[in-house]
Amino acid sequence: MEQTHAAPQDIFAALRAEVLTCLRRLLPELPEEALTRVTVEPPRDAAHGDMSTNAAMVVAKIAKVAPPKLAAELSAALLELPMVAEAAPAGPGFVNLRLAESFLLGQLPVVLRAGEAYGDGASGAGVKINVEYVSANPTGPMHVGHCRGAVVGDALANLLGKAGYAVTKEYYINDAGAQVQALGYAAYWRYLEALGTTLTEEEYAEAVPGGLQYRGDYLVPVGAALKETFGDSLAPGAKPAEASLWLTTVREFTVAAMMESIREDLAALGVAQDVFISEAQLVKDGVADRAIAELSAKGLVYEGVLEPPKGKLPEDWEPRPQTLFASTKFGDDVDRPLRKSDGSNTYFANDIGNHADKIARGMQQLVQVWGADHGGYVKRMQAATRALSDGAVPLDVLLCQIVKVMKGGEPVRMSKRAGTYITLRDLIDEVGRDAVRFTMLTRKSDAQMDFDLDRVVEQSRENPVFYVQYAHARCRSVLRQAGEPAPAELAGEEAALATLQDAAELALLRRLIAWPRTVEAAAAAREPHRIAFYLGDLASDFHILWNRGREDATLRFIQAEAPEATRARLALVAATAIVIRSGLAVMGVAPVEEMR
RNA sequence: GUCUCCGUAGCUCAGCCGGAUAGAGCACCAGAUUCCUAAUCUGGGGGCCGUGGGUUCGAAUCCCGCCGGGGACACCA
């Protein structure tokens, strides 16, 4: 939490440590807690310098000193440091710092030597964190609704990894409920079709408990595969057999087929989770029941009757005793049922098992990425996790709002019935994996998003995907033209770096050195979209510099008659390319070498 | 009715676990444009940060109320 965990390359953290040292010296009586609110950050207005600290204002009250007076003393102390060129009190008690140019420029070799590892942090401190995302029901192909969660979860996991956590990427397969049962019946129908049954779909549907669902074509190949594997042994003479004779077999076969298809879709999106946990398996292994027994032993499970829900009352509501988890003891609004009326576990009960399993595997922090329609489920799951771990394992939930797909200014209707149902694969085929991933991260995950199919492939300033990729391509173009100097070689150009003097060059440099703190802050806030915004800003700084060269030829990167300036600029360009790649890697987007 | 997320420029959105004069892109206005990669560039106007209180040296940010919008509300997943 303190600077001990900050990224080694984060000079803001380094300066913060210096500020604290000065404060301790100036005010020996000051309690350590008073220092936690001290920040060192880039000032909003660049005219104020490279860094600014609120230290004097934050500490003033406890120290019983006037902020401006303390700011002046702190400024004087900080001025002693070799890396500080200017330090001055300002405003209500800020201390503004201008760093020595040599120190600032000296960060460039740090970037070049670290490569894409630049920005790797230590704030995660190796803590075992589990990020579960997608977890779509294995009842059909993935559609765009799943896509945002997949990208956000994957990028967040990458981000946490970069910040120093030990990350497990996980997928929980909901293969135990009534829906996969219905899937079994649906697949069986396709199997009967493959065998050449004389039944009509409607005749078959009448015999299916709860009606025939999942009528999409995607189960046709599964029916054929069932025939391939089992011949007509599950339906002799192409006539439906007793469900007990085939349902489990068909269901498991179909779930496996669906999961294979889902994994292919995820792979197409560049997502590959480390662990796939089966709900059915957890139930079978008794994990869910043991978790409930554990809660029960803590006195948190009881038989009771819930109040009827307020507002619109369900048609078939009746007071009924249920097995309940006392989630209200942990901040939930009502206690939650663990068993259905037929005695089997509720989804919630099994999910408690899922979370207990993660805790048992040694996870110290849990993250779930859910659709916003699961918002009402957050409190109860946090309650359960708190109860299971005695408060030791926090559960963070990211809710992803709906994505509206737009085409030609019109929303594309998402309806299975109308046949305008967009699968994830369709989306990737239409605009490409990288555009999908980048675009999904251009909004805060809890804000609604319009995904404009036309905009996303547009090659213009308005398209952030293009804009960032273009900046990287321009960097690479310059480096190719300069004969691909090795980063290590450029890192050795300490003396030449002093030729970097233009405001646009220094602005770009300042952006680059903000990368480590950007990673730390985004990881701490669990907000991967910040990486996309940072890269947009970085690309903008680079394009501005590039454009300066269009007006003023002496600002171009390669100067035939000035080899020293050229090497310094190449170092800056190479560092820019590195940081862009570093950021894109977090987002799971491949950098491009040239725009074609 | 309860819970939850949201409300920032005409539009789409940022705003870094409170900080100095609230930012970007688009749109609009005025200029530039035979450039290392063409897919533009420079400058400008434009906001009571939904609203009323509170906490504080200091609030778009934290707390409470209200207004307006999305979502969720026993035995689905």
XYZ file of C-alpha atoms in Angstrom, chain A residues 61-550:
490
model
C -4.097 20.208 10.875
C -2.554 17.369 12.854
C 0.815 19.124 12.914
C -0.860 22.382 13.904
C 1.001 24.349 11.252
C -0.333 26.676 8.616
C -0.313 24.870 5.254
C 1.535 27.610 3.326
C 4.277 27.709 5.977
C 4.727 23.945 5.898
C 4.621 23.974 2.111
C 7.468 26.465 2.082
C 9.556 24.352 4.441
C 8.811 21.213 2.497
C 9.747 22.946 -0.725
C 13.094 23.930 0.688
C 13.758 20.388 1.860
C 12.769 18.828 -1.457
C 14.957 21.261 -3.323
C 17.947 19.544 -1.750
C 17.233 16.407 -3.748
C 19.319 15.985 -6.887
C 16.326 15.013 -9.036
C 14.350 18.103 -8.056
C 15.098 21.216 -10.088
C 12.429 23.474 -8.676
C 10.116 23.219 -5.717
C 7.706 25.938 -4.786
C 4.667 26.362 -2.551
C 1.531 27.311 -4.438
C -2.137 27.967 -3.945
C -3.650 26.801 -0.671
C -0.609 24.736 0.234
C 0.459 22.633 -2.713
C 4.087 22.034 -3.398
C 4.848 22.037 -7.087
C 7.911 20.228 -8.311
C 9.851 20.524 -11.496
C 12.160 17.607 -11.983
C 15.720 17.878 -13.170
C 15.736 17.373 -16.886
C 18.505 14.790 -16.591
C 16.357 12.786 -14.213
C 13.316 13.000 -16.468
C 15.301 12.062 -19.555
C 16.986 9.318 -17.588
C 13.642 7.520 -17.463
C 13.844 6.845 -21.167
C 16.630 4.273 -20.794
C 14.585 2.727 -17.983
C 11.708 2.179 -20.392
C 13.983 0.862 -23.126
C 15.739 -1.608 -20.832
C 12.498 -2.848 -19.270
C 10.758 -3.316 -22.608
C 7.127 -4.352 -22.366
C 7.714 -5.169 -18.714
C 7.839 -1.423 -18.128
C 4.932 -0.632 -15.851
C 4.928 -4.034 -14.186
C 3.911 -3.314 -10.640
C 4.278 -4.880 -7.268
C 1.122 -3.651 -5.571
C -0.501 -7.046 -6.131
C 2.292 -8.447 -3.978
C 1.744 -11.936 -5.335
C -1.721 -12.131 -3.792
C -3.705 -15.006 -5.286
C -6.664 -13.498 -7.049
C -9.320 -15.328 -9.019
C -11.116 -13.602 -11.873
C -14.193 -15.457 -13.082
C -15.794 -14.250 -16.292
C -18.028 -15.275 -19.181
C -19.475 -18.326 -17.410
C -22.175 -18.440 -20.088
C -24.667 -21.271 -19.900
C -23.507 -24.042 -22.220
C -26.831 -24.033 -24.027
C -25.785 -22.339 -27.234
C -23.150 -20.327 -29.031
C -21.819 -17.140 -27.491
C -23.493 -13.931 -28.567
C -22.500 -10.293 -28.262
C -24.105 -10.081 -24.842
C -21.369 -12.328 -23.502
C -18.666 -10.495 -25.356
C -18.240 -7.460 -23.158
C -17.853 -9.492 -20.006
C -15.357 -11.740 -21.755
C -13.197 -8.819 -22.844
C -13.505 -6.868 -19.607
C -12.742 -9.931 -17.507
C -9.788 -10.942 -19.615
C -8.299 -7.454 -19.692
C -8.832 -7.032 -15.958
C -7.079 -10.324 -15.311
C -4.160 -9.214 -17.493
C -4.095 -5.876 -15.729
C -4.015 -7.458 -12.284
C -1.242 -9.736 -13.467
C 0.751 -6.714 -14.604
C 0.182 -5.102 -11.221
C 1.776 -8.064 -9.504
C -1.117 -10.311 -8.511
C -0.998 -14.065 -9.036
C -4.041 -14.338 -11.280
C -6.249 -17.304 -12.104
C -8.630 -16.816 -15.032
C -11.700 -18.927 -14.489
C -14.924 -20.060 -16.180
C -17.765 -21.602 -14.182
C -19.865 -23.929 -16.304
C -23.543 -23.783 -15.353
C -24.250 -27.345 -16.369
C -26.449 -28.499 -13.516
C -29.821 -26.808 -13.743
C -33.107 -27.189 -15.539
C -31.776 -25.364 -18.558
C -29.242 -27.991 -19.478
C -31.983 -30.532 -18.945
C -33.997 -28.684 -21.564
C -30.920 -28.609 -23.746
C -30.781 -32.405 -23.526
C -34.344 -32.689 -24.800
C -33.591 -30.265 -27.611
C -30.515 -32.182 -28.702
C -32.456 -35.437 -28.528
C -34.906 -34.004 -31.028
C -32.079 -33.290 -33.464
C -30.850 -36.812 -32.861
C -34.264 -38.215 -33.726
C -34.249 -36.086 -36.862
C -30.850 -37.436 -37.792
C -32.203 -40.937 -37.385
C -35.102 -40.056 -39.689
C -37.948 -40.013 -37.210
C -41.518 -39.831 -38.492
C -42.554 -37.547 -35.611
C -43.098 -33.864 -36.265
C -41.339 -31.281 -34.114
C -44.651 -30.275 -32.532
C -45.556 -33.846 -31.667
C -42.212 -34.259 -29.976
C -42.496 -30.895 -28.226
C -45.764 -31.922 -26.576
C -44.035 -34.788 -24.831
C -41.206 -32.607 -23.495
C -41.701 -31.468 -19.902
C -41.710 -27.696 -19.906
C -41.850 -27.573 -23.685
C -39.172 -27.798 -26.336
C -36.561 -25.046 -26.096
C -33.351 -24.225 -27.943
C -34.761 -24.766 -31.388
C -31.864 -23.054 -33.161
C -30.011 -24.844 -35.962
C -26.847 -25.061 -33.949
C -27.939 -28.351 -32.372
C -28.342 -30.080 -35.765
C -24.664 -31.088 -35.899
C -24.953 -32.350 -32.332
C -27.847 -34.592 -33.361
C -25.727 -35.939 -36.193
C -22.808 -36.513 -33.849
C -25.058 -38.371 -31.432
C -26.131 -40.649 -34.263
C -22.503 -41.111 -35.255
C -21.512 -42.083 -31.721
C -24.503 -44.038 -30.507
C -26.214 -45.271 -33.656
C -29.886 -45.720 -32.792
C -29.169 -47.254 -29.391
C -30.658 -44.247 -27.575
C -33.786 -44.295 -29.739
C -34.379 -47.700 -31.281
C -36.163 -47.427 -34.598
C -35.904 -43.623 -34.470
C -38.631 -43.616 -31.840
C -38.278 -41.663 -28.574
C -37.279 -43.876 -25.661
C -37.881 -43.395 -21.956
C -35.984 -40.246 -20.928
C -34.289 -41.984 -18.024
C -32.526 -44.214 -20.539
C -30.835 -41.438 -22.482
C -31.212 -38.020 -20.870
C -28.017 -38.012 -18.826
C -25.980 -39.335 -21.728
C -27.393 -36.868 -24.228
C -27.141 -33.957 -21.852
C -23.510 -34.587 -21.034
C -22.677 -35.160 -24.669
C -24.395 -31.937 -25.676
C -22.879 -29.843 -22.907
C -19.460 -31.087 -23.941
C -20.181 -30.129 -27.541
C -21.436 -26.684 -26.519
C -18.424 -26.080 -24.330
C -16.173 -26.997 -27.204
C -17.931 -24.453 -29.361
C -17.743 -21.831 -26.610
C -14.040 -22.447 -26.173
C -13.553 -21.989 -29.894
C -15.450 -18.715 -29.773
C -13.395 -17.570 -26.809
C -10.218 -18.548 -28.608
C -11.327 -16.478 -31.589
C -11.650 -13.570 -29.183
C -8.216 -14.311 -27.749
C -9.574 -15.466 -24.406
C -8.180 -18.623 -22.814
C -9.118 -19.230 -19.221
C -6.873 -21.312 -16.962
C -9.598 -23.168 -15.110
C -13.023 -24.452 -16.161
C -15.125 -25.499 -13.194
C -18.243 -27.594 -13.709
C -21.220 -26.860 -11.505
C -22.435 -30.445 -11.943
C -19.052 -31.743 -10.875
C -19.015 -29.552 -7.778
C -22.447 -30.879 -6.846
C -21.410 -34.460 -7.527
C -18.275 -34.079 -5.414
C -20.373 -32.750 -2.566
C -18.604 -29.392 -2.589
C -21.838 -27.421 -2.572
C -23.395 -29.473 0.224
C -20.253 -29.237 2.332
C -20.218 -25.464 1.892
C -23.807 -25.271 3.062
C -23.008 -27.558 5.981
C -20.202 -25.182 6.853
C -22.585 -22.233 6.871
C -25.010 -24.311 8.855
C -22.342 -25.042 11.454
C -21.906 -21.302 11.817
C -25.595 -21.021 12.577
C -26.385 -19.215 9.347
C -28.847 -21.678 7.815
C -32.431 -22.094 8.972
C -35.924 -23.116 7.890
C -38.213 -20.133 7.481
C -40.887 -18.386 5.487
C -40.012 -15.265 3.513
C -42.145 -12.167 3.303
C -43.837 -11.826 -0.057
C -41.872 -9.526 -2.375
C -43.139 -5.958 -2.571
C -44.438 -4.507 -5.793
C -45.748 -6.884 -8.402
C -46.502 -10.169 -6.719
C -45.724 -13.357 -8.667
C -48.915 -15.153 -9.751
C -48.114 -18.374 -7.980
C -46.671 -16.915 -4.816
C -47.521 -18.717 -1.617
C -46.001 -18.659 1.855
C -43.824 -21.731 2.135
C -41.097 -22.813 4.537
C -37.693 -22.852 2.864
C -34.083 -23.578 3.708
C -32.577 -20.110 3.994
C -29.126 -18.595 4.294
C -29.044 -15.667 6.734
C -27.432 -13.308 4.253
C -29.012 -10.295 5.981
C -26.392 -10.749 8.699
C -23.854 -9.720 6.078
C -25.640 -6.777 4.537
C -28.132 -8.428 2.177
C -31.736 -7.223 2.034
C -33.458 -10.549 2.636
C -32.336 -14.053 3.480
C -31.941 -16.294 0.455
C -33.253 -19.783 -0.315
C -30.811 -22.643 -0.735
C -33.184 -25.425 -1.800
C -35.896 -25.567 -4.407
C -39.255 -27.084 -3.588
C -38.139 -30.378 -5.126
C -35.300 -30.501 -2.623
C -32.472 -29.825 -5.081
C -30.041 -26.938 -4.656
C -30.834 -23.491 -5.949
C -28.393 -21.879 -8.328
C -27.265 -19.745 -5.431
C -26.534 -22.752 -3.254
C -24.327 -24.293 -5.915
C -22.620 -20.986 -6.494
C -21.802 -20.889 -2.794
C -20.055 -24.177 -3.454
C -18.243 -22.580 -6.361
C -16.965 -19.784 -4.156
C -16.103 -22.120 -1.313
C -14.076 -24.127 -3.788
C -12.078 -21.065 -4.819
C -11.401 -20.226 -1.179
C -10.347 -23.830 -0.545
C -7.908 -23.526 -3.436
C -6.197 -20.703 -1.579
C -7.616 -17.704 -3.415
C -7.155 -14.564 -1.336
C -9.314 -12.251 -3.433
C -12.201 -12.992 -5.781
C -13.529 -11.040 -8.729
C -16.697 -11.770 -10.681
C -17.631 -10.142 -13.970
C -21.388 -10.264 -14.497
C -24.031 -8.746 -16.686
C -25.926 -5.849 -15.119
C -29.050 -8.018 -14.959
C -27.294 -9.934 -12.170
C -26.904 -6.813 -10.073
C -29.429 -8.050 -7.552
C -27.296 -11.105 -6.950
C -24.207 -9.238 -5.770
C -25.055 -8.711 -2.116
C -26.010 -12.286 -1.420
C -22.847 -13.661 -3.011
C -20.676 -11.199 -1.132
C -22.514 -12.194 2.016
C -21.841 -15.856 1.364
C -18.187 -15.269 0.601
C -17.764 -13.213 3.723
C -19.458 -15.893 5.793
C -17.386 -18.706 4.308
C -14.056 -16.948 4.730
C -14.868 -15.151 7.998
C -14.368 -11.903 6.139
C -10.885 -12.758 4.927
C -11.605 -13.085 1.227
C -13.176 -10.056 -0.456
C -15.383 -10.508 -3.506
C -15.494 -7.688 -6.039
C -18.171 -7.751 -8.697
C -17.923 -5.847 -11.956
C -21.268 -5.346 -13.608
C -21.208 -4.935 -17.357
C -24.013 -2.941 -18.880
C -25.693 -3.928 -22.080
C -24.055 -3.391 -25.462
C -26.246 -2.017 -28.193
C -24.943 -2.974 -31.602
C -25.459 -0.204 -34.145
C -25.300 -0.422 -37.915
C -25.915 2.500 -40.224
C -27.116 4.558 -37.282
C -29.778 1.993 -36.387
C -29.713 -0.488 -33.537
C -29.388 -4.069 -34.728
C -32.235 -5.978 -33.156
C -31.252 -8.876 -30.988
C -33.920 -11.438 -31.470
C -33.564 -15.157 -31.894
C -37.001 -15.358 -33.417
C -36.385 -12.711 -36.057
C -33.153 -14.420 -37.036
C -31.128 -11.256 -36.411
C -29.349 -12.777 -33.482
C -25.699 -11.744 -33.528
C -23.250 -14.346 -32.404
C -19.853 -13.451 -31.059
C -18.382 -15.110 -34.120
C -20.399 -12.882 -36.441
C -19.076 -9.831 -34.671
C -15.457 -10.941 -34.850
C -15.835 -11.878 -38.516
C -17.284 -8.477 -39.272
C -14.802 -6.150 -37.558
C -11.928 -8.293 -36.322
C -10.855 -9.473 -32.909
C -8.671 -6.522 -32.016
C -11.312 -3.945 -32.872
C -13.856 -5.857 -30.791
C -11.565 -6.055 -27.809
C -10.372 -2.473 -27.933
C -13.844 -1.052 -28.439
C -15.316 -3.050 -25.587
C -12.799 -1.285 -23.333
C -13.554 2.265 -24.440
C -16.309 2.649 -21.884
C -16.515 2.154 -18.163
C -17.966 -1.322 -17.783
C -20.978 -0.137 -15.797
C -21.965 2.379 -18.467
C -24.126 1.397 -21.396
C -22.355 1.225 -24.714
C -23.256 1.601 -28.350
C -21.087 -0.617 -30.495
C -21.097 1.060 -33.880
C -20.093 -1.498 -36.489
C -19.325 1.227 -39.018
C -17.299 3.391 -36.675
C -15.158 0.591 -35.334
C -13.604 -0.175 -38.711
C -13.364 3.441 -39.766
C -9.862 4.757 -40.360
C -10.040 8.156 -38.746
C -9.248 10.170 -35.679
C -12.663 9.334 -34.284
C -11.872 5.668 -34.048
C -9.629 5.061 -31.030
C -8.648 1.604 -32.223
C -7.296 3.025 -35.412
C -5.760 6.037 -33.726
C -3.692 3.994 -31.277
C -2.679 1.381 -33.830
C -1.692 4.143 -36.207
C 0.600 5.684 -33.606
C 2.344 2.362 -33.119
C 2.650 1.833 -36.858
C 4.202 5.264 -37.231
C 6.721 4.457 -34.487
C 7.603 1.224 -36.184
C 7.904 2.940 -39.533
C 10.456 5.382 -38.157
C 12.435 2.630 -36.473
C 12.455 0.503 -39.629
C 13.666 3.466 -41.603
C 16.427 4.054 -39.064
C 17.638 0.494 -39.483
C 16.019 -1.042 -36.396
C 18.343 0.212 -33.663
C 18.355 -2.135 -30.651
C 16.620 -0.701 -27.571
C 19.640 -1.576 -25.450
C 21.820 0.440 -27.795
C 19.454 3.426 -27.664
C 19.342 3.135 -23.890
C 23.046 3.835 -23.828
C 22.565 7.272 -25.384
C 22.433 9.113 -22.070
C 24.337 12.152 -23.329
C 22.379 12.490 -26.554
C 19.068 12.573 -24.696
C 19.706 16.148 -23.615
C 18.896 17.206 -27.168
C 15.234 16.443 -26.497
C 14.010 19.956 -25.842
C 10.820 20.552 -27.762
C 7.650 20.917 -25.709
C 5.933 18.177 -27.683
C 8.851 15.810 -27.088
C 8.825 16.465 -23.361
C 5.051 16.153 -23.179
C 5.331 12.711 -24.752
C 8.076 11.770 -22.320
C 5.935 12.840 -19.369
C 3.089 10.713 -20.678
C 5.382 7.707 -20.957
C 6.567 7.925 -17.377
C 2.972 8.079 -16.165
C 2.445 4.523 -17.433
C 3.445 2.680 -14.232
C 1.118 4.746 -12.057
C -1.663 4.325 -14.606
C -1.322 0.563 -14.315
C -1.350 0.726 -10.527
C -4.380 2.981 -10.366
C -6.366 1.028 -12.949
C -5.629 -2.255 -11.191
C -6.555 -0.857 -7.787
C -9.836 0.476 -9.152
C -10.445 -2.674 -11.220
C -11.015 -0.519 -14.252
C -9.344 -1.866 -17.366
C -10.959 0.816 -19.521
C -8.450 3.293 -18.132
C -5.761 1.574 -20.159
C -7.654 2.321 -23.357
C -7.975 5.980 -22.398
C -4.317 6.228 -21.467
C -3.300 4.763 -24.811
C -5.558 7.235 -26.581
C -3.803 10.098 -24.774
C -0.388 8.642 -25.475
C -1.222 8.214 -29.155
C -2.448 11.793 -29.222
C 0.821 13.086 -27.750
C 2.757 11.120 -30.318
C 0.666 12.265 -33.275
C 1.044 15.870 -32.152
C 4.811 15.478 -32.184
C 4.676 13.805 -35.573
C 2.588 16.631 -36.931
C 5.072 19.184 -35.600
C 7.531 17.553 -37.958
C 5.223 18.251 -40.862
